[in-house]
């Protein structure tokens, strides 16, 4: 099973709302990622969690707040977003083991629209 | 610095072979990947190659790596309309938690 699930599939929120994106994997992977993808562009890394600890934050604005409650779950909390934050938000996971190939498996994404 | 370059578009007829090319600049790259993204969907890992390999074949897919020229290619044999998608070349390094560096993606259009 190489499945990464994300909920919701679509989300429309106003600039004053607070919402959360959720990601789950049951492959025993120890590294999890959030990417942002604008239309016709490659994914851009936002955050990396390795063994449930935040290891990379790519200078993402504080209106995006990640959380890794356990090794299977990754959340992205959203607050006071701007219309330019509208994008496809992709979650990914990888084994995170030095003896394994670091292939990343992606979820289907959450299509976020900020109005 | 790290940079991955791809041509933006490729158009082929059904049944032909498709070749998507990629160049990268970081000679320390350990793993190189090809991902496929269909419209409105996430990324699907197609195949990967270790940097000490020259070629890898997996059913209709053949990956060729020229380390000297830092050139990677993906050949799809007997291209089908279902292969129409954006194909991303990506690289990473041998450290836990290191993220992928993607090219801009090549849009493959297959006509019947």
Tab-separated table of C-alpha atoms in Angstrom:
chain	number	residue	atom	x	y	z
A	1	UNK	CA	0.000	0.000	0.000
A	2	UNK	CA	1.600	3.236	-1.146
A	3	UNK	CA	-1.315	5.508	-0.328
A	4	UNK	CA	-1.204	8.960	1.154
A	5	UNK	CA	-4.658	10.386	1.860
A	6	UNK	CA	-5.588	14.045	2.170
A	7	UNK	CA	-8.761	15.745	3.351
A	8	UNK	CA	-10.629	17.721	2.307
A	9	UNK	CA	-10.307	17.437	-1.491
A	10	UNK	CA	-11.547	20.990	-1.971
A	11	UNK	CA	-11.706	23.907	0.451
A	12	UNK	CA	-13.042	27.429	0.007
A	13	UNK	CA	-12.321	29.829	2.831
A	14	UNK	CA	-12.527	33.531	3.527
A	15	UNK	CA	-9.548	35.589	4.585
A	16	UNK	CA	-10.717	35.663	8.221
A	17	UNK	CA	-11.411	31.927	8.537
A	18	UNK	CA	-9.386	29.269	10.341
A	19	UNK	CA	-9.223	25.845	8.724
A	20	UNK	CA	-6.989	22.778	8.720
A	21	UNK	CA	-5.740	20.410	6.038
A	22	UNK	CA	-5.114	16.810	7.024
A	23	UNK	CA	-2.775	14.153	5.666
A	24	UNK	CA	-2.403	10.507	6.667
A	25	UNK	CA	-0.166	7.597	5.678
A	26	UNK	CA	0.126	4.059	7.031
A	27	UNK	CA	3.292	2.972	5.274
A	28	UNK	CA	5.480	3.423	8.353
A	29	UNK	CA	7.187	6.378	6.723
A	30	UNK	CA	9.069	8.695	9.084
A	31	UNK	CA	9.381	11.781	6.882
A	32	UNK	CA	6.354	13.847	5.838
A	33	UNK	CA	6.147	16.949	3.684
A	34	UNK	CA	3.874	19.814	2.706
A	35	UNK	CA	4.189	21.294	-0.781
A	36	UNK	CA	2.311	24.146	-2.434
A	37	UNK	CA	1.622	23.958	-6.160
A	38	UNK	CA	0.282	26.808	-8.273
A	39	UNK	CA	-1.275	26.090	-11.660
A	40	UNK	CA	1.198	24.999	-14.364
A	41	UNK	CA	4.122	25.148	-11.888
A	42	UNK	CA	6.162	22.503	-10.063
A	43	UNK	CA	5.484	21.834	-6.384
A	44	UNK	CA	7.308	24.119	-3.955
A	45	UNK	CA	8.423	22.743	-0.623
A	46	UNK	CA	6.894	24.341	2.474
A	47	UNK	CA	7.718	22.080	5.446
A	48	UNK	CA	9.469	18.809	6.222
A	49	UNK	CA	8.913	16.682	9.324
A	50	UNK	CA	11.448	13.983	10.100
A	51	UNK	CA	10.619	11.570	12.946
A	52	UNK	CA	7.796	13.920	14.015
A	53	UNK	CA	10.115	16.900	14.361
A	54	UNK	CA	10.055	19.920	12.062
A	55	UNK	CA	13.329	19.750	10.157
A	56	UNK	CA	12.778	22.212	7.307
A	57	UNK	CA	10.658	25.366	7.119
A	58	UNK	CA	11.151	27.065	3.772
A	59	UNK	CA	10.475	30.598	5.054
A	60	UNK	CA	6.731	30.040	4.970
A	61	UNK	CA	4.539	32.855	6.397
A	62	UNK	CA	3.220	32.252	9.915
A	63	UNK	CA	-0.367	32.123	8.632
A	64	UNK	CA	0.559	28.517	7.733
A	65	UNK	CA	1.205	26.389	10.812
A	66	UNK	CA	2.172	22.708	10.469
A	67	UNK	CA	1.632	20.052	13.074
A	68	UNK	CA	2.691	16.393	13.247
A	69	UNK	CA	0.658	14.725	16.053
A	70	UNK	CA	2.171	11.295	15.375
A	71	UNK	CA	4.165	9.435	12.746
A	72	UNK	CA	1.094	8.789	10.571
A	73	UNK	CA	-0.561	12.212	10.619
A	74	UNK	CA	0.365	15.644	9.334
A	75	UNK	CA	-1.806	18.741	9.603
A	76	UNK	CA	-1.548	22.207	8.110
A	77	UNK	CA	-3.437	24.882	10.045
A	78	UNK	CA	-4.514	27.911	8.047
A	79	UNK	CA	-5.395	31.342	9.424
A	80	UNK	CA	-5.834	34.771	7.841
A	81	UNK	CA	-4.857	33.591	4.373
A	82	UNK	CA	-4.592	35.809	1.323
A	83	UNK	CA	-6.121	35.192	-2.137
A	84	UNK	CA	-2.612	34.493	-3.502
A	85	UNK	CA	-2.452	31.478	-1.172
A	86	UNK	CA	-5.011	29.739	-3.396
A	87	UNK	CA	-3.265	26.637	-4.744
A	88	UNK	CA	-3.106	22.841	-4.633
A	89	UNK	CA	-1.564	21.738	-1.326
A	90	UNK	CA	0.202	18.408	-1.590
A	91	UNK	CA	1.282	16.147	1.230
A	92	UNK	CA	3.987	13.528	0.719
A	93	UNK	CA	5.809	10.928	2.778
A	94	UNK	CA	9.020	8.970	2.404
A	95	UNK	CA	10.760	6.212	4.371
A	96	UNK	CA	13.269	8.646	5.855
A	97	UNK	CA	15.719	5.768	6.341
A	98	UNK	CA	19.329	6.132	5.238
A	99	UNK	CA	19.303	2.586	3.873
A	100	UNK	CA	16.299	3.117	1.673
A	101	UNK	CA	15.732	5.022	-1.523
A	102	UNK	CA	14.161	8.356	-0.667
A	103	UNK	CA	11.225	8.045	-2.949
A	104	UNK	CA	8.387	10.315	-1.965
A	105	UNK	CA	4.771	9.269	-2.299
A	106	UNK	CA	2.273	12.057	-2.805
A	107	UNK	CA	-1.344	12.413	-1.803
A	108	UNK	CA	-3.973	13.687	-4.260
A	109	UNK	CA	-3.861	17.180	-2.787
A	110	UNK	CA	-6.320	19.701	-1.364
A	111	UNK	CA	-7.470	22.373	-3.801
A	112	UNK	CA	-7.661	25.554	-1.690
A	113	UNK	CA	-9.440	28.716	-2.791
A	114	UNK	CA	-9.192	31.833	-0.624
A	115	UNK	CA	-11.910	34.427	-1.287
B	1	UNK	CA	23.367	25.866	-6.959
B	2	UNK	CA	20.697	23.317	-7.637
B	3	UNK	CA	18.638	23.588	-10.797
B	4	UNK	CA	16.638	21.164	-12.917
B	5	UNK	CA	15.638	22.073	-16.474
B	6	UNK	CA	13.082	20.461	-18.778
B	7	UNK	CA	11.497	21.320	-22.100
B	8	UNK	CA	7.930	22.495	-21.523
B	9	UNK	CA	5.917	20.662	-24.179
B	10	UNK	CA	5.993	17.443	-26.199
B	11	UNK	CA	3.358	16.278	-28.638
B	12	UNK	CA	3.290	12.721	-30.059
B	13	UNK	CA	0.901	10.392	-31.851
B	14	UNK	CA	-0.542	7.318	-30.170
B	15	UNK	CA	1.731	4.307	-30.639
B	16	UNK	CA	4.895	6.386	-31.098
B	17	UNK	CA	7.691	6.601	-28.540
B	18	UNK	CA	7.987	9.708	-26.371
B	19	UNK	CA	11.294	10.988	-25.035
B	20	UNK	CA	11.263	13.588	-22.278
B	21	UNK	CA	14.583	15.209	-21.426
B	22	UNK	CA	15.948	16.783	-18.263
B	23	UNK	CA	19.228	18.387	-17.262
B	24	UNK	CA	20.432	19.029	-13.758
B	25	UNK	CA	23.331	21.000	-12.342
B	26	UNK	CA	24.116	19.389	-8.986
B	27	UNK	CA	26.745	16.705	-9.617
B	28	UNK	CA	26.316	15.370	-6.070
B	29	UNK	CA	22.734	14.282	-6.779
B	30	UNK	CA	22.336	10.701	-5.632
B	31	UNK	CA	18.852	9.848	-6.827
B	32	UNK	CA	16.909	11.111	-9.833
B	33	UNK	CA	13.186	10.638	-10.293
B	34	UNK	CA	10.365	10.919	-12.773
B	35	UNK	CA	6.911	11.856	-11.528
B	36	UNK	CA	3.657	12.011	-13.510
B	37	UNK	CA	0.813	14.412	-12.720
B	38	UNK	CA	-2.564	14.089	-14.397
B	39	UNK	CA	-4.935	17.091	-14.405
B	40	UNK	CA	-6.291	17.892	-10.946
B	41	UNK	CA	-4.362	15.041	-9.314
B	42	UNK	CA	-1.322	14.577	-7.092
B	43	UNK	CA	2.061	13.357	-8.267
B	44	UNK	CA	2.654	9.706	-9.072
B	45	UNK	CA	6.162	8.305	-8.731
B	46	UNK	CA	6.892	6.587	-12.058
B	47	UNK	CA	10.460	5.473	-11.635
B	48	UNK	CA	13.805	6.465	-10.169
B	49	UNK	CA	17.462	5.794	-10.891
B	50	UNK	CA	20.567	5.766	-8.748
B	51	UNK	CA	23.284	8.105	-9.935
B	52	UNK	CA	25.719	5.173	-10.376
B	53	UNK	CA	23.445	3.576	-13.003
B	54	UNK	CA	23.282	4.339	-16.726
B	55	UNK	CA	19.921	2.856	-17.551
B	56	UNK	CA	16.834	1.439	-15.943
B	57	UNK	CA	13.931	-0.254	-17.704
B	58	UNK	CA	10.491	-0.811	-16.239
B	59	UNK	CA	7.865	-2.148	-18.681
B	60	UNK	CA	7.214	0.676	-21.201
B	61	UNK	CA	9.516	3.106	-19.390
B	62	UNK	CA	13.261	3.448	-19.987
B	63	UNK	CA	15.366	5.919	-18.030
B	64	UNK	CA	18.789	6.895	-19.377
B	65	UNK	CA	21.323	8.797	-17.292
B	66	UNK	CA	24.425	10.520	-18.676
B	67	UNK	CA	26.330	11.647	-15.595
B	68	UNK	CA	29.037	13.388	-17.579
B	69	UNK	CA	26.516	15.694	-19.265
B	70	UNK	CA	24.131	15.686	-16.260
B	71	UNK	CA	21.348	14.612	-18.621
B	72	UNK	CA	18.388	12.401	-17.740
B	73	UNK	CA	15.749	11.131	-20.137
B	74	UNK	CA	12.501	9.202	-19.895
B	75	UNK	CA	11.398	7.141	-22.873
B	76	UNK	CA	7.808	5.904	-23.025
B	77	UNK	CA	7.331	3.151	-25.600
B	78	UNK	CA	4.000	2.715	-27.419
B	79	UNK	CA	2.618	5.969	-25.991
B	80	UNK	CA	-1.092	5.882	-25.182
B	81	UNK	CA	-3.640	8.679	-24.734
B	82	UNK	CA	-3.655	7.829	-21.008
B	83	UNK	CA	-0.029	8.907	-20.877
B	84	UNK	CA	-1.065	12.529	-21.494
B	85	UNK	CA	0.040	14.387	-18.354
B	86	UNK	CA	2.771	16.619	-16.954
B	87	UNK	CA	6.048	14.803	-16.281
B	88	UNK	CA	8.387	16.187	-13.634
B	89	UNK	CA	12.044	15.347	-13.350
B	90	UNK	CA	13.354	15.644	-9.765
B	91	UNK	CA	16.507	15.118	-7.775
B	92	UNK	CA	17.385	14.721	-4.123
B	93	UNK	CA	20.329	13.856	-1.889
B	94	UNK	CA	21.076	10.935	0.417
B	95	UNK	CA	19.868	12.482	3.650
B	96	UNK	CA	16.703	11.739	5.593
B	97	UNK	CA	14.086	14.423	5.224
B	98	UNK	CA	15.694	16.182	2.287
B	99	UNK	CA	13.055	17.353	-0.146
B	100	UNK	CA	12.818	16.988	-3.893
B	101	UNK	CA	13.991	19.621	-6.344
B	102	UNK	CA	11.635	19.619	-9.310
B	103	UNK	CA	11.996	20.748	-12.883
B	104	UNK	CA	9.209	22.905	-14.315
B	105	UNK	CA	7.527	19.884	-15.881
B	106	UNK	CA	6.991	18.712	-19.463
B	107	UNK	CA	3.415	18.585	-20.729
B	108	UNK	CA	3.001	15.474	-22.886
B	109	UNK	CA	0.088	15.558	-25.311
B	110	UNK	CA	-0.823	12.301	-27.077
B	111	UNK	CA	-3.118	12.445	-30.088
B	112	UNK	CA	-4.993	9.462	-31.522
